[in-house]
XYZ file of C-alpha atoms in Angstrom:
338
model
C 100.918 113.366 69.548
C 103.837 113.547 71.931
C 105.180 110.372 73.510
C 105.734 110.393 77.265
C 108.631 108.673 78.992
C 106.170 105.954 79.999
C 105.316 105.427 76.328
C 108.996 105.301 75.425
C 109.633 102.788 78.197
C 107.038 100.470 76.697
C 108.363 100.925 73.173
C 111.876 100.140 74.367
C 110.656 97.016 76.142
C 108.810 95.842 73.035
C 111.810 96.601 70.818
C 114.077 94.557 73.091
C 111.980 91.494 72.297
C 112.799 91.901 68.618
C 116.561 91.999 69.133
C 119.229 89.651 70.424
C 122.598 90.009 72.081
C 123.841 93.432 73.125
C 120.989 95.314 71.445
C 118.421 93.238 73.346
C 120.184 93.953 76.630
C 120.600 97.654 75.893
C 116.935 98.138 74.961
C 115.654 96.104 77.907
C 117.849 98.035 80.318
C 116.772 101.330 78.761
C 113.091 100.443 79.281
C 113.720 100.520 83.016
C 116.002 103.547 82.888
C 113.284 105.510 81.084
C 111.274 105.436 84.308
C 113.923 107.482 86.116
C 114.681 110.049 83.434
C 114.230 113.373 85.269
C 112.711 115.136 82.248
C 110.419 114.142 79.438
C 112.497 113.130 76.432
C 110.142 115.050 74.158
C 110.807 118.263 76.105
C 114.557 117.749 75.828
C 114.357 117.595 72.050
C 111.942 120.532 71.976
C 114.524 122.694 73.752
C 117.249 121.759 71.287
C 119.214 119.452 73.571
C 120.538 116.003 72.774
C 118.833 112.917 74.181
C 122.237 111.691 75.315
C 121.869 113.977 78.358
C 119.477 111.341 79.730
C 120.946 108.667 82.016
C 121.914 105.560 80.078
C 121.175 106.984 76.614
C 123.990 106.726 74.089
C 123.976 107.497 70.366
C 122.230 104.230 69.366
C 119.365 104.658 71.834
C 119.138 108.371 71.065
C 118.535 107.558 67.397
C 115.844 104.949 68.184
C 114.061 107.249 70.611
C 114.422 110.252 68.308
C 112.781 108.317 65.467
C 109.805 107.439 67.654
C 109.415 111.030 68.828
C 109.581 112.312 65.252
C 106.971 109.831 64.016
C 105.056 108.520 67.047
C 103.821 104.938 66.715
C 100.763 103.612 68.491
C 101.713 102.456 71.989
C 99.776 99.451 73.321
C 98.637 99.117 76.906
C 101.551 97.569 78.816
C 101.160 93.965 79.955
C 100.872 93.296 83.721
C 104.649 92.863 83.890
C 105.083 96.582 83.164
C 101.739 98.093 84.081
C 101.134 100.786 86.676
C 104.662 102.200 86.969
C 105.072 105.969 87.295
C 107.953 107.805 85.700
C 110.164 110.143 87.697
C 109.290 112.981 85.324
C 105.589 112.607 86.146
C 106.238 112.061 89.850
C 108.298 115.228 90.110
C 105.581 117.307 88.487
C 102.945 115.845 90.827
C 104.952 116.497 93.983
C 106.060 119.950 92.838
C 102.373 120.837 92.606
C 101.948 119.637 96.214
C 105.185 120.706 97.957
C 103.841 119.849 101.392
C 103.944 116.221 100.262
C 107.707 116.003 99.827
C 108.627 113.614 102.651
C 111.439 114.527 105.011
C 111.397 110.981 106.309
C 112.424 107.780 104.559
C 111.282 104.539 106.162
C 113.241 101.932 104.226
C 116.911 101.927 103.219
C 119.911 99.595 103.297
C 123.606 99.831 104.132
C 126.647 97.698 103.396
C 125.835 95.721 106.521
C 123.727 93.643 104.119
C 123.225 94.400 100.408
C 123.602 98.175 100.389
C 126.573 99.909 98.780
C 127.702 102.312 101.510
C 128.212 102.417 105.240
C 125.682 103.464 107.860
C 127.604 106.704 108.384
C 127.653 107.538 104.674
C 123.935 106.848 104.238
C 123.054 109.011 107.238
C 125.225 111.851 105.922
C 123.570 111.612 102.496
C 120.143 111.882 104.109
C 121.319 114.868 106.145
C 122.399 116.629 102.958
C 118.904 116.062 101.547
C 117.352 117.701 104.593
C 115.737 114.553 105.963
C 114.483 114.756 109.524
C 113.925 111.044 110.072
C 115.173 107.830 108.463
C 114.884 104.143 109.212
C 117.787 101.791 108.606
C 116.151 98.516 107.578
C 118.829 96.052 106.555
C 117.842 92.482 105.777
C 117.421 89.672 108.285
C 119.430 86.491 108.475
C 117.421 84.051 106.320
C 118.011 86.131 103.212
C 121.569 84.931 102.753
C 121.921 86.321 99.256
C 121.890 89.781 100.875
C 124.243 88.818 103.728
C 121.298 89.148 106.105
C 121.953 90.059 109.721
C 121.677 87.768 112.708
C 120.718 88.960 116.181
C 124.285 89.822 117.219
C 124.953 91.973 114.155
C 121.578 93.670 114.556
C 122.499 94.577 118.136
C 125.870 96.008 117.047
C 124.187 98.097 114.387
C 121.712 99.321 116.978
C 124.557 100.480 119.198
C 126.105 102.363 116.261
C 122.773 104.070 115.560
C 122.439 105.105 119.203
C 125.865 106.740 119.018
C 124.804 108.672 115.908
C 121.583 109.842 117.535
C 123.467 110.909 120.658
C 124.997 113.758 118.634
C 121.571 115.368 118.440
C 121.819 116.076 114.716
C 119.219 115.462 112.049
C 118.155 113.054 110.820
C 116.934 111.013 113.731
C 117.826 107.426 112.838
C 115.320 104.699 113.630
C 116.591 101.217 114.313
C 114.748 98.887 112.001
C 114.961 95.717 109.992
C 113.415 94.240 106.875
C 112.570 90.842 108.264
C 112.110 87.985 105.839
C 108.731 86.265 106.083
C 108.066 82.689 105.096
C 104.954 81.901 103.042
C 103.402 80.967 106.410
C 103.995 84.483 107.710
C 106.759 83.531 110.143
C 109.824 85.705 110.699
C 113.440 84.586 110.982
C 114.599 86.587 114.014
C 114.224 85.962 117.712
C 111.323 88.096 118.967
C 113.494 89.327 121.829
C 115.862 90.941 119.312
C 112.991 92.844 117.694
C 111.419 94.360 120.797
C 113.896 97.225 121.066
C 113.572 98.183 117.405
C 111.651 101.227 116.263
C 110.377 99.719 113.035
C 110.025 96.138 111.806
C 109.169 95.643 108.160
C 107.953 92.199 107.174
C 108.500 91.136 103.565
C 108.194 88.094 101.341
C 111.323 87.227 99.374
C 110.617 83.669 98.258
C 108.053 81.887 96.100
C 107.146 85.183 94.444
C 106.222 83.605 91.109
C 103.544 81.342 92.559
C 100.303 81.610 90.611
C 96.854 81.657 92.117
C 95.258 83.357 95.079
C 97.768 84.042 97.861
C 95.335 85.728 100.245
C 95.972 83.327 103.136
C 99.683 84.039 102.897
C 99.031 87.736 103.463
C 96.564 87.180 106.282
C 99.113 85.051 108.135
C 101.801 87.692 107.629
C 99.599 90.485 108.944
C 98.807 88.398 112.022
C 102.496 88.114 112.846
C 102.692 90.106 116.105
C 106.312 91.138 115.561
C 105.958 93.280 112.430
C 104.726 96.852 112.082
C 104.654 97.172 108.284
C 104.002 94.827 105.374
C 106.762 95.825 102.952
C 106.545 95.835 99.125
C 103.455 93.632 99.435
C 103.250 92.081 95.975
C 106.952 91.550 95.392
C 106.678 92.758 91.821
C 109.667 93.955 89.768
C 109.352 95.931 86.530
C 109.646 93.765 83.406
C 110.814 90.816 85.514
C 108.093 89.621 87.881
C 104.414 90.490 88.227
C 104.375 89.459 91.877
C 101.696 87.772 93.915
C 97.937 87.971 93.541
C 95.388 88.087 96.333
C 91.931 89.198 97.346
C 93.215 92.651 98.207
C 90.020 93.763 99.921
C 90.481 90.977 102.467
C 94.162 91.839 102.828
C 93.484 95.521 103.458
C 90.654 94.720 105.860
C 92.996 92.454 107.831
C 95.660 95.172 107.939
C 93.031 97.464 109.437
C 92.029 94.856 112.038
C 95.628 94.134 113.001
C 96.703 97.779 113.083
C 99.468 97.131 110.558
C 100.789 99.655 108.071
C 101.284 99.004 104.368
C 104.406 100.136 102.578
C 104.556 102.208 99.431
C 107.931 100.965 98.238
C 109.171 103.785 96.048
C 112.162 102.161 94.421
C 111.666 102.668 90.722
C 111.538 98.995 89.751
C 109.058 98.049 92.501
C 106.548 100.900 93.068
C 104.579 98.553 95.253
C 101.807 99.320 96.156
C 100.890 101.164 92.955
C 98.229 103.836 92.488
C 95.453 101.399 91.565
C 95.873 99.271 94.683
C 96.395 102.322 96.885
C 93.014 103.597 95.775
C 91.509 100.348 97.035
C 93.521 100.414 100.258
C 92.480 103.949 101.202
C 88.917 102.688 101.726
C 90.186 100.951 104.846
C 91.493 102.579 108.001
C 95.096 101.587 107.466
C 98.290 103.588 107.694
C 101.089 103.693 105.172
C 104.825 104.172 105.063
C 106.911 105.385 102.148
C 110.425 104.036 101.713
C 112.936 104.711 98.957
C 114.341 101.195 99.508
C 117.635 102.859 98.617
C 120.722 100.668 98.442
C 122.907 103.635 97.491
C 122.606 107.390 98.208
C 121.856 107.971 94.515
C 118.554 106.110 95.029
C 117.257 108.206 97.915
C 115.410 110.474 95.479
C 113.101 107.581 94.619
C 111.054 108.763 97.596
C 109.369 111.165 95.178
C 107.755 108.241 93.336
C 106.111 107.030 96.541
C 104.820 110.481 97.449
C 103.385 110.936 93.956
C 101.617 107.578 94.104
C 99.994 108.544 97.410
C 98.873 111.908 96.030
C 97.399 110.394 92.860
C 95.580 107.743 94.904
C 94.105 110.361 97.225
C 95.639 108.926 100.410
C 95.116 111.373 103.305
C 98.472 112.781 104.339
C 97.799 112.140 108.026
C 97.646 108.401 107.356
C 101.246 108.294 106.183
C 103.718 107.701 109.009
C 106.504 109.581 107.235
C 104.798 112.857 108.052
C 104.922 112.446 111.805
C 108.323 114.103 111.957
C 111.126 113.198 114.317
C 109.447 114.709 117.381
C 106.372 112.546 116.914
C 108.157 109.223 116.713
C 108.592 107.213 119.919
C 112.095 105.877 119.371
C 112.619 102.336 120.698
C 108.917 101.904 121.381
C 106.364 99.939 119.349
C 104.749 101.865 116.540
C 101.381 103.077 117.866
C 98.244 101.676 116.293
């Protein structure tokens, strides 16, 4: 029996609970890093290479992982905190088998205007190097102060900078967007007048994400907010940190269909929200989807592959994913069509 990277991720997470101090931290961190290893660890050993070629794997972790691969233990089903996460190794193989599914559009990313690591110019250039045709800059809105969220004036200045970039006529076409914070009542934190000229408004919950119990009404109120186009990372889950919110998802997806709102497949490795299981439920409804890397640094733009793989595995029709419209099919500075 060969252990997959997903198996190793779970074993690392379990092992972290048996350690303290630096070993606990190293194993816990490695459990998340295992999701983004570009190759299966077992294949690396099989080809005579050292496991230390994997990101974040030093001699100590290489020995632990090597022992498991040499004598595979039984791997339990992950708890909800870590369940339903794809690995990059699997995602790459899925998308490589369906090359028409590799998106050339990325509909969520962040710059140093809020909590991203690089400037607007640098992020656009990185996307150009990847061959992207279309991207959306979706920095955070003002209520999320921990991210240095933007107020209306800063949003307008960023919009002017994006218009200057687009005026050059070079790919990618840059959409003016925002990830607007939503209260549990579904209300946004920006003046509606500041949102009307945007190409894409994501609405996302960032507070009270550990609340237990049915949160269906919270989602219904958010989807009825007339100023958002997309419900972003709907559950608010984070790998090995937070399971996110629970709801009657059939009612949520039905409301998204009624309101003409899209649902995001947030492809950042630690979110993967919605996951394959929920996407399979969502596809039964006539809703559209977006895929966003949620990149905060150019090194994270490749996460887009995880979102594409999730859509493929869930059987989402390609035409229902807004990323595949292409630059020519996107009405810049107009509301997203229903």
